[in-house]
mmCIF file with all atom_site columns, C-alpha atoms in Angstrom:
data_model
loop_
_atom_site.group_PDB
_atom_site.id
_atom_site.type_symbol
_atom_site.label_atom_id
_atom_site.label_alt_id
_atom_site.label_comp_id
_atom_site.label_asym_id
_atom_site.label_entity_id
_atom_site.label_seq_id
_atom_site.pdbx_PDB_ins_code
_atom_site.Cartn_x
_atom_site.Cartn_y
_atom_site.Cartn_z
_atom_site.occupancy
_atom_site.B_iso_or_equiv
_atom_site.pdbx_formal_charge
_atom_site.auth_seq_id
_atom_site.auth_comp_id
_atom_site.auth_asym_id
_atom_site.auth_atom_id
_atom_site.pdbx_PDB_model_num
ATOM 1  C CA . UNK A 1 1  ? 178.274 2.240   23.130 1.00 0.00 ? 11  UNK A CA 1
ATOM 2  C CA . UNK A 1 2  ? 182.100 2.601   24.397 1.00 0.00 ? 12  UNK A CA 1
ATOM 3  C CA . UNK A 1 3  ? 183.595 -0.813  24.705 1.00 0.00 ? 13  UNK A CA 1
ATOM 4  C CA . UNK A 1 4  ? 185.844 -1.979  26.647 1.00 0.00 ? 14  UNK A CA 1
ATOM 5  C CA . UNK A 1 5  ? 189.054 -4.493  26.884 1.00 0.00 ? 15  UNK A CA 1
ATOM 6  C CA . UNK A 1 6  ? 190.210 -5.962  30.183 1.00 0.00 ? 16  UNK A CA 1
ATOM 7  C CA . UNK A 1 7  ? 193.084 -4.334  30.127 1.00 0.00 ? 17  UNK A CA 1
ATOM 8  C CA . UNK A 1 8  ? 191.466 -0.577  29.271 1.00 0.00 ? 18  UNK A CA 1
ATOM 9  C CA . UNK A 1 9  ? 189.484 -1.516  32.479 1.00 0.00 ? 19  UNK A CA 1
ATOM 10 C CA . UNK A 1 10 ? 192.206 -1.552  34.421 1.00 0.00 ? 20  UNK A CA 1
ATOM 11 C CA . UNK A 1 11 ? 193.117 2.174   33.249 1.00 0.00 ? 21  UNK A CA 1
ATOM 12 C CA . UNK A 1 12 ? 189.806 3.355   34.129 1.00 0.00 ? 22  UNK A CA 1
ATOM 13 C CA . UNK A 1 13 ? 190.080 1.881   37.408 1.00 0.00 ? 23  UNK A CA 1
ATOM 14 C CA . UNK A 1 14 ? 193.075 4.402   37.860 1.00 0.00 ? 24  UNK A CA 1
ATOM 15 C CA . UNK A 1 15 ? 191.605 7.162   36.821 1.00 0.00 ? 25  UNK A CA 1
ATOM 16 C CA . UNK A 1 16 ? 188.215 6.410   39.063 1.00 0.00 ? 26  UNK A CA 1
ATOM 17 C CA . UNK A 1 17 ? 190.552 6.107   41.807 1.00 0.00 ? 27  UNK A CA 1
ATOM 18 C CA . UNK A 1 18 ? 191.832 9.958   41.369 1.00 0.00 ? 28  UNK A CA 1
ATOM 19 C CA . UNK A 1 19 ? 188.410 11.183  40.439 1.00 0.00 ? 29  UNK A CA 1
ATOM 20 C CA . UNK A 1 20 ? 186.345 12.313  43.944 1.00 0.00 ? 30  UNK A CA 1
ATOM 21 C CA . UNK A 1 21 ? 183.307 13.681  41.828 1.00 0.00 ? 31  UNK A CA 1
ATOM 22 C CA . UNK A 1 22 ? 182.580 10.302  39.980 1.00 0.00 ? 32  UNK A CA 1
ATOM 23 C CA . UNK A 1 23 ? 179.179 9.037   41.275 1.00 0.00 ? 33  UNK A CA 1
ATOM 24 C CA . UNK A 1 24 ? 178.208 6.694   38.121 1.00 0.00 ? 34  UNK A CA 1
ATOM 25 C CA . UNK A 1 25 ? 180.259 3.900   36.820 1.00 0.00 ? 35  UNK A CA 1
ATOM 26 C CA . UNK A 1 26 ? 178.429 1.807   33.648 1.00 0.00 ? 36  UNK A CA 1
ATOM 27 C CA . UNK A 1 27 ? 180.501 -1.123  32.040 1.00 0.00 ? 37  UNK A CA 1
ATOM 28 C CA . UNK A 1 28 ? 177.567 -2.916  31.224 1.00 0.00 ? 38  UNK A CA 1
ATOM 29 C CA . UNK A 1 29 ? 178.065 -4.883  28.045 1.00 0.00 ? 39  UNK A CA 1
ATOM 30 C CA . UNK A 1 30 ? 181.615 -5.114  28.369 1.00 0.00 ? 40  UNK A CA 1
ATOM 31 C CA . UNK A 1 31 ? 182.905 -8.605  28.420 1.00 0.00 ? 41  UNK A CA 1
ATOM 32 C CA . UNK A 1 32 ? 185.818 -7.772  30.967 1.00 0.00 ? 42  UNK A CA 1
ATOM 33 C CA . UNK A 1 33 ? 186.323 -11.092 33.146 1.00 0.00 ? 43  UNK A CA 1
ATOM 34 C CA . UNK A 1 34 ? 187.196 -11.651 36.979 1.00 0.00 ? 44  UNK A CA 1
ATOM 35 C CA . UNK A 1 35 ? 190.523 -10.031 36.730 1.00 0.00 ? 45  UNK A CA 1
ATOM 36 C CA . UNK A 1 36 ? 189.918 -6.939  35.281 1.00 0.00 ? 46  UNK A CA 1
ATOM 37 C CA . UNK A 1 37 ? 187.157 -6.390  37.435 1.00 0.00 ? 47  UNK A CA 1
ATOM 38 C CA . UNK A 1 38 ? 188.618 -7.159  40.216 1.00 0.00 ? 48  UNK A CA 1
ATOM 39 C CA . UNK A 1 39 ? 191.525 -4.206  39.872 1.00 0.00 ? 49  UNK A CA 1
ATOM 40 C CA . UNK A 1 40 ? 188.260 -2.252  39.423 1.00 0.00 ? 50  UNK A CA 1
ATOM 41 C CA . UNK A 1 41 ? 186.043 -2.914  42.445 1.00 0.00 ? 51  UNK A CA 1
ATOM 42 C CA . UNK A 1 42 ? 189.581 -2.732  44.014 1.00 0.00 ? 52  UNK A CA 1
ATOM 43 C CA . UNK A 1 43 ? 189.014 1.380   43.415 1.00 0.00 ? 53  UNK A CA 1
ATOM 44 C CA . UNK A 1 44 ? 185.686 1.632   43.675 1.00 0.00 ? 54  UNK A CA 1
ATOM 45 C CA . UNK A 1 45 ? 185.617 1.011   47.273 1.00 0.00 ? 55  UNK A CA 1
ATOM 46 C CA . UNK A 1 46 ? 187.003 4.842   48.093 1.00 0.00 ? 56  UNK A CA 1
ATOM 47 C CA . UNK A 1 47 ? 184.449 6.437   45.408 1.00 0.00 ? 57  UNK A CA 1
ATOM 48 C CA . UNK A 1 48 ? 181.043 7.706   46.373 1.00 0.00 ? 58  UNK A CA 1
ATOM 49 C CA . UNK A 1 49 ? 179.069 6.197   43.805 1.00 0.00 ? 59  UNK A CA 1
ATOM 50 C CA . UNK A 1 50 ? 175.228 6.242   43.901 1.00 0.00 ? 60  UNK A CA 1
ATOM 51 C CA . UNK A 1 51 ? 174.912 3.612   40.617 1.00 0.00 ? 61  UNK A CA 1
ATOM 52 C CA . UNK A 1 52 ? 177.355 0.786   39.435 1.00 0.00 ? 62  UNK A CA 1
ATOM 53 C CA . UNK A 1 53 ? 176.588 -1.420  36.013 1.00 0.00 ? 63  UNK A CA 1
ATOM 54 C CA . UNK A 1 54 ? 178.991 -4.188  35.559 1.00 0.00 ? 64  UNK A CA 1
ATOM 55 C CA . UNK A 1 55 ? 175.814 -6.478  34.080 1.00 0.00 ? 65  UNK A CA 1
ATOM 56 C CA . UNK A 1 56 ? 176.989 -8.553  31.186 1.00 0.00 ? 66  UNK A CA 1
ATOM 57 C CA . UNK A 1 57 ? 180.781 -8.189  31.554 1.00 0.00 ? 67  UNK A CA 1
ATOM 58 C CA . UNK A 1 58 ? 181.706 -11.928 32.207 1.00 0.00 ? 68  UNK A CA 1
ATOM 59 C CA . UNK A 1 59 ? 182.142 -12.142 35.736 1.00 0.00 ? 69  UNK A CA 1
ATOM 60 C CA . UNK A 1 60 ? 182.060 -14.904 37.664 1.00 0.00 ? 70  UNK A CA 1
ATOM 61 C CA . UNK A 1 61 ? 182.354 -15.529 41.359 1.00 0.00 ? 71  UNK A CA 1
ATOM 62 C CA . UNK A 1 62 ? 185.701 -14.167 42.238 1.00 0.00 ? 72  UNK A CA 1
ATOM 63 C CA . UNK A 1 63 ? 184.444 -10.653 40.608 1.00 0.00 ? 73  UNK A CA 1
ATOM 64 C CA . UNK A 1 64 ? 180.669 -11.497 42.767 1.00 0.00 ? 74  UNK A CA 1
ATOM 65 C CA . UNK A 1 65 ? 183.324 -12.408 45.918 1.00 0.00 ? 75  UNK A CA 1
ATOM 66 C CA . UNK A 1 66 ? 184.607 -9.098  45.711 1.00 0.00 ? 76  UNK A CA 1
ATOM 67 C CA . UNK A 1 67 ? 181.648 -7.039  45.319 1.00 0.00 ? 77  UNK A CA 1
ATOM 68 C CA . UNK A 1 68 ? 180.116 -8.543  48.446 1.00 0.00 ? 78  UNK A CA 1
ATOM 69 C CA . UNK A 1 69 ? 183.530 -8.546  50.519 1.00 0.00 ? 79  UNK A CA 1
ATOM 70 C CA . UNK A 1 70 ? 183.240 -4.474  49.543 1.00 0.00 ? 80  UNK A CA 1
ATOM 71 C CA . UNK A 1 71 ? 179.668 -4.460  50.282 1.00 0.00 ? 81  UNK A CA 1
ATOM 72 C CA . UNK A 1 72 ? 180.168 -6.222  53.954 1.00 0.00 ? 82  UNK A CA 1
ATOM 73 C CA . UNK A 1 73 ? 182.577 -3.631  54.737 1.00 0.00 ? 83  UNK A CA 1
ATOM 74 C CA . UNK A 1 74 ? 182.977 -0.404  56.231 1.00 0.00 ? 84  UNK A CA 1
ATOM 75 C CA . UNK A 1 75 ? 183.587 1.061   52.371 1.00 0.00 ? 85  UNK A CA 1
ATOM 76 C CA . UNK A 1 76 ? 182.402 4.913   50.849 1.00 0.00 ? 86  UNK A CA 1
ATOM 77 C CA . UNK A 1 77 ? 180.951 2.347   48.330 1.00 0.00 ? 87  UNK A CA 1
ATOM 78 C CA . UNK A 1 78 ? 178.847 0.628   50.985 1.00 0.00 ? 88  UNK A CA 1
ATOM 79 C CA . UNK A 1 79 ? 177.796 4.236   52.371 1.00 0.00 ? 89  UNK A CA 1
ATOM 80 C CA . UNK A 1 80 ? 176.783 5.629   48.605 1.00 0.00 ? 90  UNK A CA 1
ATOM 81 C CA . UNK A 1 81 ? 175.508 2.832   46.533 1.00 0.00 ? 91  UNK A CA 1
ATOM 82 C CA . UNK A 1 82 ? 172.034 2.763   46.176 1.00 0.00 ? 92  UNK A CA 1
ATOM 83 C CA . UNK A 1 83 ? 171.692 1.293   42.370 1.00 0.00 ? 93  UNK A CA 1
ATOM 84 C CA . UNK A 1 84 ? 173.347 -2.178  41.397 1.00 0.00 ? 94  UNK A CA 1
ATOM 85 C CA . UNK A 1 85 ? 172.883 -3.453  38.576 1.00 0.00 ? 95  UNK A CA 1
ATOM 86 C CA . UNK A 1 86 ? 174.887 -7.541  37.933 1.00 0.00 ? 96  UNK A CA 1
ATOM 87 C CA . UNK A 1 87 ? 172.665 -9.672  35.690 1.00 0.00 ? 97  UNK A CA 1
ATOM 88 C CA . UNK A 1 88 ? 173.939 -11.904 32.985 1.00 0.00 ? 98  UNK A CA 1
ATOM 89 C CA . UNK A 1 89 ? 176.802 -12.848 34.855 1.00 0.00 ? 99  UNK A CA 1
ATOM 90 C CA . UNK A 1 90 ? 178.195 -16.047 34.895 1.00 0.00 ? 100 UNK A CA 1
ATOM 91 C CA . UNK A 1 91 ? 178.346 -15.805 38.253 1.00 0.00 ? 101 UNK A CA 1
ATOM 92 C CA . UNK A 1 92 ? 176.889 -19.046 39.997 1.00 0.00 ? 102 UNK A CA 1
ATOM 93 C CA . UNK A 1 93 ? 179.295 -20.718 37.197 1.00 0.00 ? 103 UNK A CA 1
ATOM 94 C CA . UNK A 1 94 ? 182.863 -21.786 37.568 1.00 0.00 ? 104 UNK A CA 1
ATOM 95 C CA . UNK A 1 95 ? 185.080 -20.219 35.127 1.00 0.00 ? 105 UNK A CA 1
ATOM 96 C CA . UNK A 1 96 ? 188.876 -19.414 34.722 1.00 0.00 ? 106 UNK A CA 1
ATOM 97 C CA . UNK A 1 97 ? 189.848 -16.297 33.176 1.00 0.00 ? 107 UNK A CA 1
#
């Protein structure tokens, strides 16, 4: 399995961004934190994705924040996603990153 820094997170995030056909996204495992995630889900909300796996990368409630504020919205995201996938997050836990 691929992994993943923070900051390589970011540069998928601009290449999901440019990519229309993209329907999967898995970063499971990857211990990216809140910010990097952020700039992410920051993308994701223009793809069409039917499955997203950010389980296990060390976010925490701003990255959970996000997610839902994307989810409550009028989003491609919230149209397409029909697989989620967030466990072993920290995310009921404060943390800094």
């Amino acid at each position: 399995m691929l992994r993943q820094k923070p900051a390589e997170v970011v540069l998928v995030a601009a290449a999901v961004s440019t990519d229309a056909a993209l329907t999967e996204v898995n970063i499971g495992s990857n211990r990216v934190g809140d910010d990097a995630m952020g700039q992410l889900l920051n993308t994701l909300k223009d793809a069409s994705l039917t499955s997203l796996d950010i389980s296990n990368t060390g976010c925490g409630a701003s990255a959970a924040t996000k997610l839902a504020e994307l989810l409550s919205e009028d989003t491609k995201l919230k149209a397409s996603l029909t697989e989620l996938s967030l466990g072993s997050n920290p995310i009921g836990s404060p943390r800094s990153n």
